[in-house]
GROMACS .gro file of C-alpha atoms in nm:
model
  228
    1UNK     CA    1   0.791  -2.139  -2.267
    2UNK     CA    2   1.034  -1.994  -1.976
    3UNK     CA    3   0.743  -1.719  -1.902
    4UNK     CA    4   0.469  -2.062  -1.810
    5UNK     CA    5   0.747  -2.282  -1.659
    6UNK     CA    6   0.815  -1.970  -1.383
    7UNK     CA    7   0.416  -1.927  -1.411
    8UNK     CA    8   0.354  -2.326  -1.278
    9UNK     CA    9   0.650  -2.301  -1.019
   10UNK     CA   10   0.503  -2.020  -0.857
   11UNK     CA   11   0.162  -2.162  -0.862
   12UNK     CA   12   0.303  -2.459  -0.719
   13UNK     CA   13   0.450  -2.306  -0.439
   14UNK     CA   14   0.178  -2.088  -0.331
   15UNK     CA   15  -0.044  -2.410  -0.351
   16UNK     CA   16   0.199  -2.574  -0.133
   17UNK     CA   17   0.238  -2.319   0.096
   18UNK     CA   18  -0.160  -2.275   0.102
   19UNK     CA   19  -0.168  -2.667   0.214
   20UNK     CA   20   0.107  -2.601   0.517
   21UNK     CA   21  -0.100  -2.304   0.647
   22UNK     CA   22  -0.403  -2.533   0.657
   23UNK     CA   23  -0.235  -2.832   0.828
   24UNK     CA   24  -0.118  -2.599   1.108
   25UNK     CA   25  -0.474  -2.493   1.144
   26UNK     CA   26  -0.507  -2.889   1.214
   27UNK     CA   27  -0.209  -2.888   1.421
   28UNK     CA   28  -0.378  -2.581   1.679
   29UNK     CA   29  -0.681  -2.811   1.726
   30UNK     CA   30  -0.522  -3.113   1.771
   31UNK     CA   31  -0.326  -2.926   2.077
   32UNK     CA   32  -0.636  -2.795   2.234
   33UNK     CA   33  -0.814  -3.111   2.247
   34UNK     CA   34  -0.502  -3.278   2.391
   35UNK     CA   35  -0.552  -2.918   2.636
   36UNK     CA   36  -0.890  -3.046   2.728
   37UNK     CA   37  -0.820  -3.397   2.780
   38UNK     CA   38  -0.530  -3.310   3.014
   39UNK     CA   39  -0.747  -3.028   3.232
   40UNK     CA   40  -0.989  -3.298   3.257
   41UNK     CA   41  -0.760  -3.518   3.384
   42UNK     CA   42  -0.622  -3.304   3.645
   43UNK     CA   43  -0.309  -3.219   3.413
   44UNK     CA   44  -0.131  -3.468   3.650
   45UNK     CA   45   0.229  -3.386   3.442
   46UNK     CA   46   0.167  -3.059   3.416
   47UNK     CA   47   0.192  -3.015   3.003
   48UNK     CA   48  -0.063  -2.829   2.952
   49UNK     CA   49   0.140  -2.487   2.964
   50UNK     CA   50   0.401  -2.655   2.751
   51UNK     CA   51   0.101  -2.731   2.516
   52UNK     CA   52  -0.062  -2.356   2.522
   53UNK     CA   53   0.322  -2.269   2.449
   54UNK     CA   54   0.318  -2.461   2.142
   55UNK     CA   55  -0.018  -2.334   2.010
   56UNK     CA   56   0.098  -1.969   2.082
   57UNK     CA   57   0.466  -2.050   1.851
   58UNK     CA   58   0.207  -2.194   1.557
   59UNK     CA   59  -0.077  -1.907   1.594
   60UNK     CA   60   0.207  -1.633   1.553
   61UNK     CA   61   0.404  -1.824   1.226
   62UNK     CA   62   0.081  -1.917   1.099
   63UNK     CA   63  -0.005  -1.556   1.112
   64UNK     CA   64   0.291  -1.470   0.975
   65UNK     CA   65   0.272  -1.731   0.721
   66UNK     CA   66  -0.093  -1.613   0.622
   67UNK     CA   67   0.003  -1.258   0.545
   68UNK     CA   68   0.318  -1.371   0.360
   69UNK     CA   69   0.042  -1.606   0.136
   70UNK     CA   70  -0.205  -1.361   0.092
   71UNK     CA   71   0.021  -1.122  -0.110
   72UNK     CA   72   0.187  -1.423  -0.282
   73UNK     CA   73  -0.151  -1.505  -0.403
   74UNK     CA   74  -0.206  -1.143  -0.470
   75UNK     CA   75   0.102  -1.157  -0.689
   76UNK     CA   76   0.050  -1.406  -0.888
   77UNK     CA   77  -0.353  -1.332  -0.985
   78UNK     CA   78  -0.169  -0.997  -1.055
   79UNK     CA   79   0.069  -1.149  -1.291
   80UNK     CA   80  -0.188  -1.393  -1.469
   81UNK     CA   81  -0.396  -1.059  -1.505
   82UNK     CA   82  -0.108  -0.829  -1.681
   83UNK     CA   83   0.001  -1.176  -1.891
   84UNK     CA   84  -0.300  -1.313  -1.970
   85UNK     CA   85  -0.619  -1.102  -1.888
   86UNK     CA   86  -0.519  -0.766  -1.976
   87UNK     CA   87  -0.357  -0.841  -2.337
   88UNK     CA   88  -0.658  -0.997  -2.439
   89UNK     CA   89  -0.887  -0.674  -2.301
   90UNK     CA   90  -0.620  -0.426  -2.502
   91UNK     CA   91  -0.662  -0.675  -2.786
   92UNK     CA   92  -1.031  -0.659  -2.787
   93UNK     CA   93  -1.048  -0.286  -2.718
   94UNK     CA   94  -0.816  -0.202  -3.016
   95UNK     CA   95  -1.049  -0.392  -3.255
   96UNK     CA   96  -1.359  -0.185  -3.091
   97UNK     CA   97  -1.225   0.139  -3.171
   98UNK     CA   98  -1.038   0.034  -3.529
   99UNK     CA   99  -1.340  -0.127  -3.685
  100UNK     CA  100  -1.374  -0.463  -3.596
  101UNK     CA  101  -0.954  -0.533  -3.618
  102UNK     CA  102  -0.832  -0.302  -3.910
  103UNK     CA  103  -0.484  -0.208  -3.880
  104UNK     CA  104  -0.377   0.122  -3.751
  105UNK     CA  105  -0.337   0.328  -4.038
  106UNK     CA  106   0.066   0.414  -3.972
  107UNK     CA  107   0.118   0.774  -3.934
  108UNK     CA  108   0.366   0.917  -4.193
  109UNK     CA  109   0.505   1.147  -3.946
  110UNK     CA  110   0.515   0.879  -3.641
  111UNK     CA  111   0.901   0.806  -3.765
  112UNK     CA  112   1.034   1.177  -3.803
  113UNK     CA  113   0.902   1.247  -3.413
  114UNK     CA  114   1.081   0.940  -3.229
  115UNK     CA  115   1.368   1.087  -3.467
  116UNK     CA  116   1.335   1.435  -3.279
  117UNK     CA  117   1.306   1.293  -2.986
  118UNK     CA  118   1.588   1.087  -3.013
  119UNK     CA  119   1.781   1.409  -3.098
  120UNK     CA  120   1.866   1.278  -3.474
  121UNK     CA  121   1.779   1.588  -3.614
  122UNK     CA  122   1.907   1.549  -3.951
  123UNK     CA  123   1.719   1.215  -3.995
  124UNK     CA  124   1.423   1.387  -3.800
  125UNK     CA  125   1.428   1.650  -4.168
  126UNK     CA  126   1.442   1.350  -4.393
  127UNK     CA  127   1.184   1.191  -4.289
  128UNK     CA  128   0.986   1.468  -4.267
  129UNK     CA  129   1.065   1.527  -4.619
  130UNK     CA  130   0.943   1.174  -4.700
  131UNK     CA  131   0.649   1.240  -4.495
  132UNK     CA  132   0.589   1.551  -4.752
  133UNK     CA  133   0.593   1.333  -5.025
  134UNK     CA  134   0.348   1.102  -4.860
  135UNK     CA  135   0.109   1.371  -4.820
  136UNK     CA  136   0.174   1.612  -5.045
  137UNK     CA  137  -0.122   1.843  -4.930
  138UNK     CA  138  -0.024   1.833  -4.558
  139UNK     CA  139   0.173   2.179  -4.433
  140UNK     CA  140   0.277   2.020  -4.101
  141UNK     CA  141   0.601   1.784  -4.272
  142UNK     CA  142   0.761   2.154  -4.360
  143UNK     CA  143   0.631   2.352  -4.057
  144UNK     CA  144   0.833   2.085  -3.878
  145UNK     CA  145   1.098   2.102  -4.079
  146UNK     CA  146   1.162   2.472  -4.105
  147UNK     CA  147   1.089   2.421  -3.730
  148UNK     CA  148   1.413   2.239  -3.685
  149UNK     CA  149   1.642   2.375  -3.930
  150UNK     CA  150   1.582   2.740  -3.750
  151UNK     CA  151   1.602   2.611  -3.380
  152UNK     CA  152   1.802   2.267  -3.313
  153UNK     CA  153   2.046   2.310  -3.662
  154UNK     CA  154   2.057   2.695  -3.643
  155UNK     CA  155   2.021   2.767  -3.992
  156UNK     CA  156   1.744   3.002  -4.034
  157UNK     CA  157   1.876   2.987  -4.423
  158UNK     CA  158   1.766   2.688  -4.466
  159UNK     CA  159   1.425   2.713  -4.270
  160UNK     CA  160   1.340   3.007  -4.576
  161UNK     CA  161   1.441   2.766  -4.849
  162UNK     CA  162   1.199   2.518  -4.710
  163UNK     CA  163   0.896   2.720  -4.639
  164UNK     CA  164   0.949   2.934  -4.971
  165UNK     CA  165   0.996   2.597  -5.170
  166UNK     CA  166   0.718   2.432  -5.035
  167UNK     CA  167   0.513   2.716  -5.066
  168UNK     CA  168   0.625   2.734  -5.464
  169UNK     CA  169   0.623   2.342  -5.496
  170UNK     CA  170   0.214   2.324  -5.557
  171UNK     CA  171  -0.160   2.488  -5.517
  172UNK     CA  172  -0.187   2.532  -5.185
  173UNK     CA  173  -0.555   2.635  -5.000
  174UNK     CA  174  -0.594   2.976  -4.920
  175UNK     CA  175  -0.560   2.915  -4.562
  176UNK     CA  176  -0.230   2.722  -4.618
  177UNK     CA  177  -0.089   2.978  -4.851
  178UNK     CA  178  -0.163   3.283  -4.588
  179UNK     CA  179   0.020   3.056  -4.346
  180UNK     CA  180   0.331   2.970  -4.517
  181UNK     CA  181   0.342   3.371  -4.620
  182UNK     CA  182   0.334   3.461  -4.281
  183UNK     CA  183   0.568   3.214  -4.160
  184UNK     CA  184   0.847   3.306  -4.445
  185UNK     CA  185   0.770   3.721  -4.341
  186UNK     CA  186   0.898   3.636  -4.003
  187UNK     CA  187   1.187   3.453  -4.085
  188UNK     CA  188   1.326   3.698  -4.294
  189UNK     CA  189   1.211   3.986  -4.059
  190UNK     CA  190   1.330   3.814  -3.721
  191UNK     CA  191   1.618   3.594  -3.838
  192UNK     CA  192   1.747   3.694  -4.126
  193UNK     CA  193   1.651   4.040  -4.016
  194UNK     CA  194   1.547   4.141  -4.353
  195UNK     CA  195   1.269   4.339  -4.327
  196UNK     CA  196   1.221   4.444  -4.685
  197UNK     CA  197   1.162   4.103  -4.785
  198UNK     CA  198   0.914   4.032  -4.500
  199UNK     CA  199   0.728   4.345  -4.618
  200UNK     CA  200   0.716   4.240  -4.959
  201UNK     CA  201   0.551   3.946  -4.853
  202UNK     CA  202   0.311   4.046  -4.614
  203UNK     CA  203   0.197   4.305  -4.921
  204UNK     CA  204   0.184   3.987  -5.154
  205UNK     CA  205  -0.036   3.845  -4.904
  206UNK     CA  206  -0.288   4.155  -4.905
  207UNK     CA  207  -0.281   4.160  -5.321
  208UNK     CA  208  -0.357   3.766  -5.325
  209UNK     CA  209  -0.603   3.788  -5.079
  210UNK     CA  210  -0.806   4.120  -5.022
  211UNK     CA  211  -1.082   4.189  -4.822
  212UNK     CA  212  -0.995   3.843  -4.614
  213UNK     CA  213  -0.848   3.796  -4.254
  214UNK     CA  214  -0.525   3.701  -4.405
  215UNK     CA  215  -0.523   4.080  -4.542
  216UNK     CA  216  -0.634   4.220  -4.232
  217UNK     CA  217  -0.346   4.034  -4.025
  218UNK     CA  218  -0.097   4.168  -4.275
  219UNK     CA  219  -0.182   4.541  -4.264
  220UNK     CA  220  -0.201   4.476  -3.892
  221UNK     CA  221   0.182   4.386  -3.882
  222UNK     CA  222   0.274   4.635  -4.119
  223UNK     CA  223   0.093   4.919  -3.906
  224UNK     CA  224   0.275   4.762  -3.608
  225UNK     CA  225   0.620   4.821  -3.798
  226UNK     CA  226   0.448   5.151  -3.877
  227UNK     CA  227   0.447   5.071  -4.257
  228UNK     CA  228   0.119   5.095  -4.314
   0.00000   0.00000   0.00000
């Protein structure tokens, strides 16, 4: 109710101020005909200077006064646009790309990333976890996770016991599985510099999956640590 009352004040006033510029556009010609009447008398007491002087004071203020109206008017057809126009165009664009007005389907993870960015990083891990549990079969929840634990809480510890437990917890695609493998070789190898255990996973990963990239990417690393 407050947003329309401001809304019809303004409006008011710029119509106001709209009719005042146009009666001083009245005002101008009124002086020049008086102008013309007194040169065609002779100007016998000499008022027509004082009468160009007046036209002059109204020409500049009405200038003035016509600027200062054009961007009021600009204003408010710019606020009727962002409060009125442009709601209704989001509104109608939304529906257009969600199917005719479905809801956005929430994102599990939307939660866990304002947490991050908020710097709650503890929250930021549970709801990650609960964003596991919504999707079971998505890897990103404990990437994230193991992502966190490792760099903003500084427990590489923990970032293993995720990636190994979620790489445990189910039947993961081969892709996934070769992913989490690699991830948990380099935590042991660069954090928990344990480099036995990262070899004994990268060989896991060339006895589950032979003859595949994964393998390839494994020797690879082990050749690099000259291992191979």
């Amino acid at each position: 109710m407050m947003k329309w009352i401001m809304f019809g004040v303004l409006t008011a006033f710029v119509a106001g101020a709209w009719l005042l510029f146009s009666a001083s556009g009245g005002k101008t010609e009124e002086l020049k005909q008086q102008i013309a009447i007194e040169q065609a008398d002779g100007d016998p007491d000499e008022r027509v200077p004082e009468l160009e002087a007046d036209i002059q004071s109204i020409e500049g203020s009405r200038t003035f006064n016509g600027i200062l109206l054009a961007f009021l008017t600009a204003g408010l057809v710019g606020i009727f646009f962002v409060v009125q126009v442009l709601p209704v165009i989001a509104h109608r664009m939304t529906h257009a790309v969600y199917d005719s007005g479905e809801m956005i389907e929430n994102d599990p993870m939307h939660d866990a990333r304002s947490l991050v960015a908020q710097g709650d990083y503890e929250g930021a891990v549970e709801a990650f976890r609960s964003a596991a549990r919504a999707e079971p079969l998505n890897r990103l929840p404990y990437v994230e996770i193991a992502k966190i634990q490792k760099t903003q809480l500084e427990d590489p510890q923990a970032a293993i016991r995720t990636i190994r437990g979620a790489l445990e917890s189910q039947e993961w695609q081969v892709t996934d599985a070769a992913y989490f493998m690699f991830r948990l070789a380099e935590l042991y190898d660069e954090d928990a510099h344990d480099r036995d255990s990262a070899v004994s996973i990268l060989n896991q990963v060339m006895e589950q999956f032979p003859e595949s990239r994964h393998s390839a990417n494994a020797r690879h690393k082990l050749h690099e640590w000259g291992l191979a």
